[in-house]
Structures are given as C-alpha cells and as structure tokens.
Coordinates of C-alpha atoms in Angstrom, one line a residue:
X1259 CA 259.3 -11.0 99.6
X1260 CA 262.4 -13.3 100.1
X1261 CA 263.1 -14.5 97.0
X1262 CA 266.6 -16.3 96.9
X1263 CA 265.3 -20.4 97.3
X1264 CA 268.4 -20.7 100.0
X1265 CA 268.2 -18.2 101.9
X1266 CA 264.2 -18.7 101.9
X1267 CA 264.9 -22.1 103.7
X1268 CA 267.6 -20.8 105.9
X1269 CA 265.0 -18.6 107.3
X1270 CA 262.0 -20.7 107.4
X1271 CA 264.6 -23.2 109.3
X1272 CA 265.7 -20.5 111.5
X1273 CA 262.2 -18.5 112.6
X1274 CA 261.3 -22.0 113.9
X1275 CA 265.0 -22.1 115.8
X1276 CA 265.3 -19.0 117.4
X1277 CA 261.4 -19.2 118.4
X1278 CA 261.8 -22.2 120.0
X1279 CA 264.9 -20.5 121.8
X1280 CA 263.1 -17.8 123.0
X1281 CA 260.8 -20.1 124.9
X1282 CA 257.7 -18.9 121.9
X1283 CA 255.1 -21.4 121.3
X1284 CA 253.8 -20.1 117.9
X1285 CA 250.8 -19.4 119.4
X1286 CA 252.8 -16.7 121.9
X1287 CA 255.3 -15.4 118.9
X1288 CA 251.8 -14.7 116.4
X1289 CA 250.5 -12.4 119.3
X1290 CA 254.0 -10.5 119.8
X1291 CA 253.8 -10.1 116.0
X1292 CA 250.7 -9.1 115.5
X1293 CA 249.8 -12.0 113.2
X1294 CA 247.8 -15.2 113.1
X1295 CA 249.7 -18.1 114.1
X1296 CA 248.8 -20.2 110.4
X1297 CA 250.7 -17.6 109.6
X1298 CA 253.7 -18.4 111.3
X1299 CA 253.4 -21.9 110.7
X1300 CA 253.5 -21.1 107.1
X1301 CA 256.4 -19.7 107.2
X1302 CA 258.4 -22.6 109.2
X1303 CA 257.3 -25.0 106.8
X1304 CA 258.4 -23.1 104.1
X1305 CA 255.3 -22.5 102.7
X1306 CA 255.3 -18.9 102.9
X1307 CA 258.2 -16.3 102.9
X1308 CA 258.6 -13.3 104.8
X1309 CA 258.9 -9.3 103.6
X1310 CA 262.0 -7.8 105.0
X1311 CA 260.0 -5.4 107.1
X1312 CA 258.6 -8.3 109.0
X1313 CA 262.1 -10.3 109.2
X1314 CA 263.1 -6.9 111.0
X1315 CA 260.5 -7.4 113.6
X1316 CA 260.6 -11.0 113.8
X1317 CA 264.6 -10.7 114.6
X1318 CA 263.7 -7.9 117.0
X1319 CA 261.6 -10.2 118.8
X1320 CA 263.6 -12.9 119.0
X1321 CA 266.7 -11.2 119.6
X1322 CA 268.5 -11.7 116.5
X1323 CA 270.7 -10.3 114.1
X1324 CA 269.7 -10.3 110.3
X1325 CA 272.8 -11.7 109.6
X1326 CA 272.7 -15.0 112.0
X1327 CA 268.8 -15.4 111.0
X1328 CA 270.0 -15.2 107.3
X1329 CA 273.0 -17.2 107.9
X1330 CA 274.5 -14.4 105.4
X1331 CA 278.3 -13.3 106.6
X1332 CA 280.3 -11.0 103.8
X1333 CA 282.3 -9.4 106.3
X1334 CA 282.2 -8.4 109.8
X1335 CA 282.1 -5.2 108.8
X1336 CA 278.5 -5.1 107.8
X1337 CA 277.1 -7.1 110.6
X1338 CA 273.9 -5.6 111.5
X1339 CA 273.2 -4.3 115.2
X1340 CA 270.0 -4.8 117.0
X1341 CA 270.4 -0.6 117.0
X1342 CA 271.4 -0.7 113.2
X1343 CA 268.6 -3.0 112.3
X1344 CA 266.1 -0.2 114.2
X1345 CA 268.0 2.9 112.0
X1346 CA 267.1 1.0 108.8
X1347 CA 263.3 0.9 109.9
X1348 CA 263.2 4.6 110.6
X1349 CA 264.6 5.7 108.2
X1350 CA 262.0 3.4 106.1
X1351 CA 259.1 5.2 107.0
X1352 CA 260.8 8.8 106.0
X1353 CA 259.4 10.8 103.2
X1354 CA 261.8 11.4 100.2
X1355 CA 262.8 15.1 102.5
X1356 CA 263.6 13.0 106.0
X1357 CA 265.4 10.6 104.0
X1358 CA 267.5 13.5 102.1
X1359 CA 267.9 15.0 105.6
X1360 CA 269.5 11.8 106.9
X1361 CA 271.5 11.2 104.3
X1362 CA 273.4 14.7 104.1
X1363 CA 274.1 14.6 107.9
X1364 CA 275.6 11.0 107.5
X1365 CA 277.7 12.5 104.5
X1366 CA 279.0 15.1 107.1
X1367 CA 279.7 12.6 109.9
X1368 CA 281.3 10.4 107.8
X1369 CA 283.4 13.0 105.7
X1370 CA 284.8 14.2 109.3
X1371 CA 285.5 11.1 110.6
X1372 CA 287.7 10.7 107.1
X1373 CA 289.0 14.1 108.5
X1374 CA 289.9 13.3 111.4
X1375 CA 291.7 10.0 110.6
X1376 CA 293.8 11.9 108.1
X1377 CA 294.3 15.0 110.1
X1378 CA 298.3 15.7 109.4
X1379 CA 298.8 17.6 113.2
X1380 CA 300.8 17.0 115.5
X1381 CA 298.7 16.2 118.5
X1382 CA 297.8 13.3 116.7
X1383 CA 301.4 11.6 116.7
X1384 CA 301.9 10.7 120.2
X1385 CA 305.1 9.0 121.8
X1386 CA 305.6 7.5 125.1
X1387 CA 308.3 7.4 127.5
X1388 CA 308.5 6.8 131.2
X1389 CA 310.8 8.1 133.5
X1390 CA 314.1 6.1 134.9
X1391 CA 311.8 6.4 138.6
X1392 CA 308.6 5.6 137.1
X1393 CA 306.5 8.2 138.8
X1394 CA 306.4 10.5 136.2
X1395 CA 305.5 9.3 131.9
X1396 CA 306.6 11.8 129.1
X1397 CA 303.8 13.0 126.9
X1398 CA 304.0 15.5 123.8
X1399 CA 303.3 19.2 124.9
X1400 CA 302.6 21.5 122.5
X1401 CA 302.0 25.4 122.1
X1402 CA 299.3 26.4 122.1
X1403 CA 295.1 26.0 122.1
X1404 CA 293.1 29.4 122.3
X1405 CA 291.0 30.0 124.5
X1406 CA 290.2 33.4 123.0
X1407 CA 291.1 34.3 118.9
X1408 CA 292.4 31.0 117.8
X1409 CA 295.8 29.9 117.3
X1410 CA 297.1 29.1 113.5
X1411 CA 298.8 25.7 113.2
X1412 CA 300.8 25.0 110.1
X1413 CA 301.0 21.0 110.7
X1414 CA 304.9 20.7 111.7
X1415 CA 305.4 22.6 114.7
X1416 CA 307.8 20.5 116.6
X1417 CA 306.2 19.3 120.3
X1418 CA 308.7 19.1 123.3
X1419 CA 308.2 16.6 125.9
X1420 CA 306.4 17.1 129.0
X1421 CA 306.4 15.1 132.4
X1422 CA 303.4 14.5 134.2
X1423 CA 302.6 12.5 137.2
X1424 CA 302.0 8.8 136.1
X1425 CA 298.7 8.2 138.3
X1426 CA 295.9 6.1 137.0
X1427 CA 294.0 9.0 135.9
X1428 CA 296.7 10.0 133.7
X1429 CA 297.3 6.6 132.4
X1430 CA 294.6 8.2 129.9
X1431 CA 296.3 11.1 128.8
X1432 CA 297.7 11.3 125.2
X1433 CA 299.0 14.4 124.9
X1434 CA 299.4 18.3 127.3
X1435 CA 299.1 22.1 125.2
X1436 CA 299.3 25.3 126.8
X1437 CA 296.1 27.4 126.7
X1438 CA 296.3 31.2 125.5
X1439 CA 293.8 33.5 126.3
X1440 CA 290.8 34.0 128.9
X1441 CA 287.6 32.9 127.2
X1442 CA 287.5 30.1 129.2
X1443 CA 288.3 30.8 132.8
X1444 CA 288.2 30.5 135.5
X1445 CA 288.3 26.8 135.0
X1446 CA 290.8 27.2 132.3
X1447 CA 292.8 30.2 132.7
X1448 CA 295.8 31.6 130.4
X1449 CA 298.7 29.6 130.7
X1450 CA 297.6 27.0 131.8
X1451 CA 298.8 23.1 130.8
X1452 CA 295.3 21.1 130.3
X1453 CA 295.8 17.3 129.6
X1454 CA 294.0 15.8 126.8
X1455 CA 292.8 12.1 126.1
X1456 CA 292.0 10.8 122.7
X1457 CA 290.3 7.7 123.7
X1458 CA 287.9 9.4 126.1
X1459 CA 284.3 10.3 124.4
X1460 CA 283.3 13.3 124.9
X1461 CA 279.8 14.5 125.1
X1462 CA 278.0 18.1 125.1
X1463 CA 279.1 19.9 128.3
X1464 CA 282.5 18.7 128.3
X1465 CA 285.7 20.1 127.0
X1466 CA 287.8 19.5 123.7
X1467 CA 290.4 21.0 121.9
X1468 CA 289.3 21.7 118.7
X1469 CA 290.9 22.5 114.9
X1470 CA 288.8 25.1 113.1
X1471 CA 290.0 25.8 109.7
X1472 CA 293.5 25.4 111.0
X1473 CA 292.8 27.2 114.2
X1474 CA 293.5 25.6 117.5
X1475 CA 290.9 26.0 120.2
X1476 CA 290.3 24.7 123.7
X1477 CA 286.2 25.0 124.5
X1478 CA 282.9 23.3 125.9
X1479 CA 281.4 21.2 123.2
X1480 CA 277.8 22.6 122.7
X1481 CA 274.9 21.4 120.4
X1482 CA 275.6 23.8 118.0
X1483 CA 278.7 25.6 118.4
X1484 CA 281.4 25.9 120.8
X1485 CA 280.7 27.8 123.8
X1486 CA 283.3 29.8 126.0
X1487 CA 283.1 29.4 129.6
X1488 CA 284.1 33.2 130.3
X1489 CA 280.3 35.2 130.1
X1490 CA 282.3 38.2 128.4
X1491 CA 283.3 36.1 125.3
X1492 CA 282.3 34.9 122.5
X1493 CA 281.2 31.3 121.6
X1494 CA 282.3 29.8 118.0
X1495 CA 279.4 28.9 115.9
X1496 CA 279.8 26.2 113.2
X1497 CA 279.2 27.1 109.5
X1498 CA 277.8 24.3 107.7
X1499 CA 281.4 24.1 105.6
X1500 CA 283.8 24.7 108.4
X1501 CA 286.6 22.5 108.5
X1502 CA 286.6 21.1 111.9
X1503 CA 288.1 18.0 113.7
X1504 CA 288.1 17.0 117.3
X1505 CA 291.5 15.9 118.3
X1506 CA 290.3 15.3 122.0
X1507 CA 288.8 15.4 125.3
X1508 CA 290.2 17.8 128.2
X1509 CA 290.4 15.1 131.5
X1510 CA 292.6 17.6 133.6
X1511 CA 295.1 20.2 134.0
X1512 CA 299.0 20.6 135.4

C-alpha cells in the first residue's frame, strides 16, 4: 500500500483527475480495472490507497506516467515510460531464475554501452570539413575492417581524410575504412571503401563494423553472432566474455 500521507493524497487527487480526463465515469474506469466502482470511489476520497501493482494499471489505463500521477520528479533521468512502467510488471511476475536471467543480460548491455562510450579508437573521433566547392565533405578514412581474419587495432593509428560526395544520404556518414578480405562479397568485396554512420540504428540483417577483442571487422549483425555474407566463410560467434563494441552502421560504399 501507499503509505507516505502526501503522496497518498496526491494520488487519490489525481485518479479522480486523470479519470475525469480520460472521459471515465467511475462506473466505466471499475470495469476497465476489473474492480467495483465503491472501490474507486474509495480511493478518490482518500479513503483507501492503492498497491503499486494497481497504480501501474490504473496509470496504464489512463495514460499516465507514475511520475505525473505521483507528482514525484527527482530527475528526468528516471522518468518512467508507459514501456518502462510495462518492464517493471514483467519482470514482477518472474521467478527468482527469470529475474536473475534479466538482470545479468541488463549487466551486459549496460557494461557495453559503458564500453562503447569509452571506446579509445579512432573511428570514434570524427572531424568535419567541407570542400572550397561544397560538393564534396571530408570524412576520416581509416585502414582497415576485415572482412576475413580480423584486423588488430592498437588505438592510435592516424586516419587520413577522405572526400566523398556531399548528397543528403551522406549528410549521415561519420566516418569511410577500407575493407580487407572476401568474407563478405560480393556486396562488400576487398578493397573496397564502405561508409559508416554512427547515428543510424542498426538492426539484425544489416551491416556494422565491429571491434572484437581489438579486432576490426565489417559483417551482418545476426542474433547470435556475426555472420559473413560469402557462403565459403566463416561467421564470428560471440563468447559470453568477448570484448565487443559496435562503432557503426554500413549506409554505403565509394
């Protein structure tokens, strides 16, 4: 139950707001909740609190954030989503494994995000600078990403500058490499100059170039390793402690 005598009134004072909001009669919100509606006259009155589980589903139902129903703002970083709010209620109902399970693949995702924020390589430092005629921008190129093996960075190879048409589509692009090897032709053969966007998300199916324990790669993001588009090699499966960072999607090629 909602203990805290404020925040008890702030949401008996706001179940009746955002109800009335939502065009709810009482009446109507009892039968979307599955409850009686002396129930939720009780708790507009004040008479009654709610359990958290049930302020979940009656901000779900109105359309609500915890936070704004609460009136409770520490810092915008911790404003609960409507999908954030729906996370917390799954993982609720887990048993003591499903939670465990959650919890380590969160660790993971969050210890490679810290990864990939830190990540000291040089596709991460990108400059701009356009050309005296303004058709063409200047992007860091650097050598290379595997398509095959794996290329060994040492974090302070020195990237040239490369121009490239300055279109809309490459208004995107942060950075060029060179690809080495043939495991992913024929749409990416050796030698090639593939252009890479940072801000781009990129799915399962597309292409990425990848660090590996220091290794460079260029290669289709799969589900559970990285897959090589040439049938005669090999794909890259992921060991549960490999070192690896994303440092962007593939959007083209020179």
């Amino acid at each position: 139950m909602i203990n805290d005598d404020t925040i008890k009134k702030t949401i008996c004072r706001n179940i009746a707001k955002y109800r009335k909001v939502a065009g709810l009669s009482q009446k109507e919100f009892a039968q979307k909740l599955g409850a009686a509606p002396s129930r939720v006259s009780s708790w507009e009155t004040g008479a009654n609190s709610t359990d958290i589980d049930t302020l979940f589903q009656i901000c779900e139902i109105l359309n609500v954030s915890i936070n704004d129903m609460c009136e409770v703002y520490p810092d915008a970083n911790v404003l609960l989503s409507y999908l954030e709010q729906d996370h917390i209620k799954k993982y609720r109902t887990l048993d003591p494994t499903g939670q465990e399970h959650v919890d380590t693949v969160l660790k993971w995702e969050a210890e490679r995000m810290e990864q990939f924020k830190q990540a000291k390589v040089p596709a991460a430092i990108i400059e701009f600078q356009s050309s005296p005629d303004g058709n063409n921008r200047m992007v860091e190129y650097f050598r290379s990403a595997s398509a095959g093996s794996g290329v060994f960075i040492l974090g302070n190879e020195v990237a040239e500058q490369i121009s490239i048409p300055n279109t809309p589509e490459n208004r995107a692009v942060d950075f060029a490499i060179k690809v080495s090897g043939d495991s992913m032709f024929p749409d990416y053969a050796d030698g090639d100059i593939v252009l890479v966007s940072q801000k781009a998300e990129l799915f399962h199916g597309e292409v990425g170039i990848f660090i590996i324990n220091n290794n460079v790669y260029i290669k289709e993001y799969g589900e559970k390793e990285l897959i090589s588009r040439n049938p005669e090699a090999d794909n890259i499966e992921i060991a549960e402690y490999d070192n690896i960072v994303c440092m962007g999607k593939v959007i083209g090629k020179l």
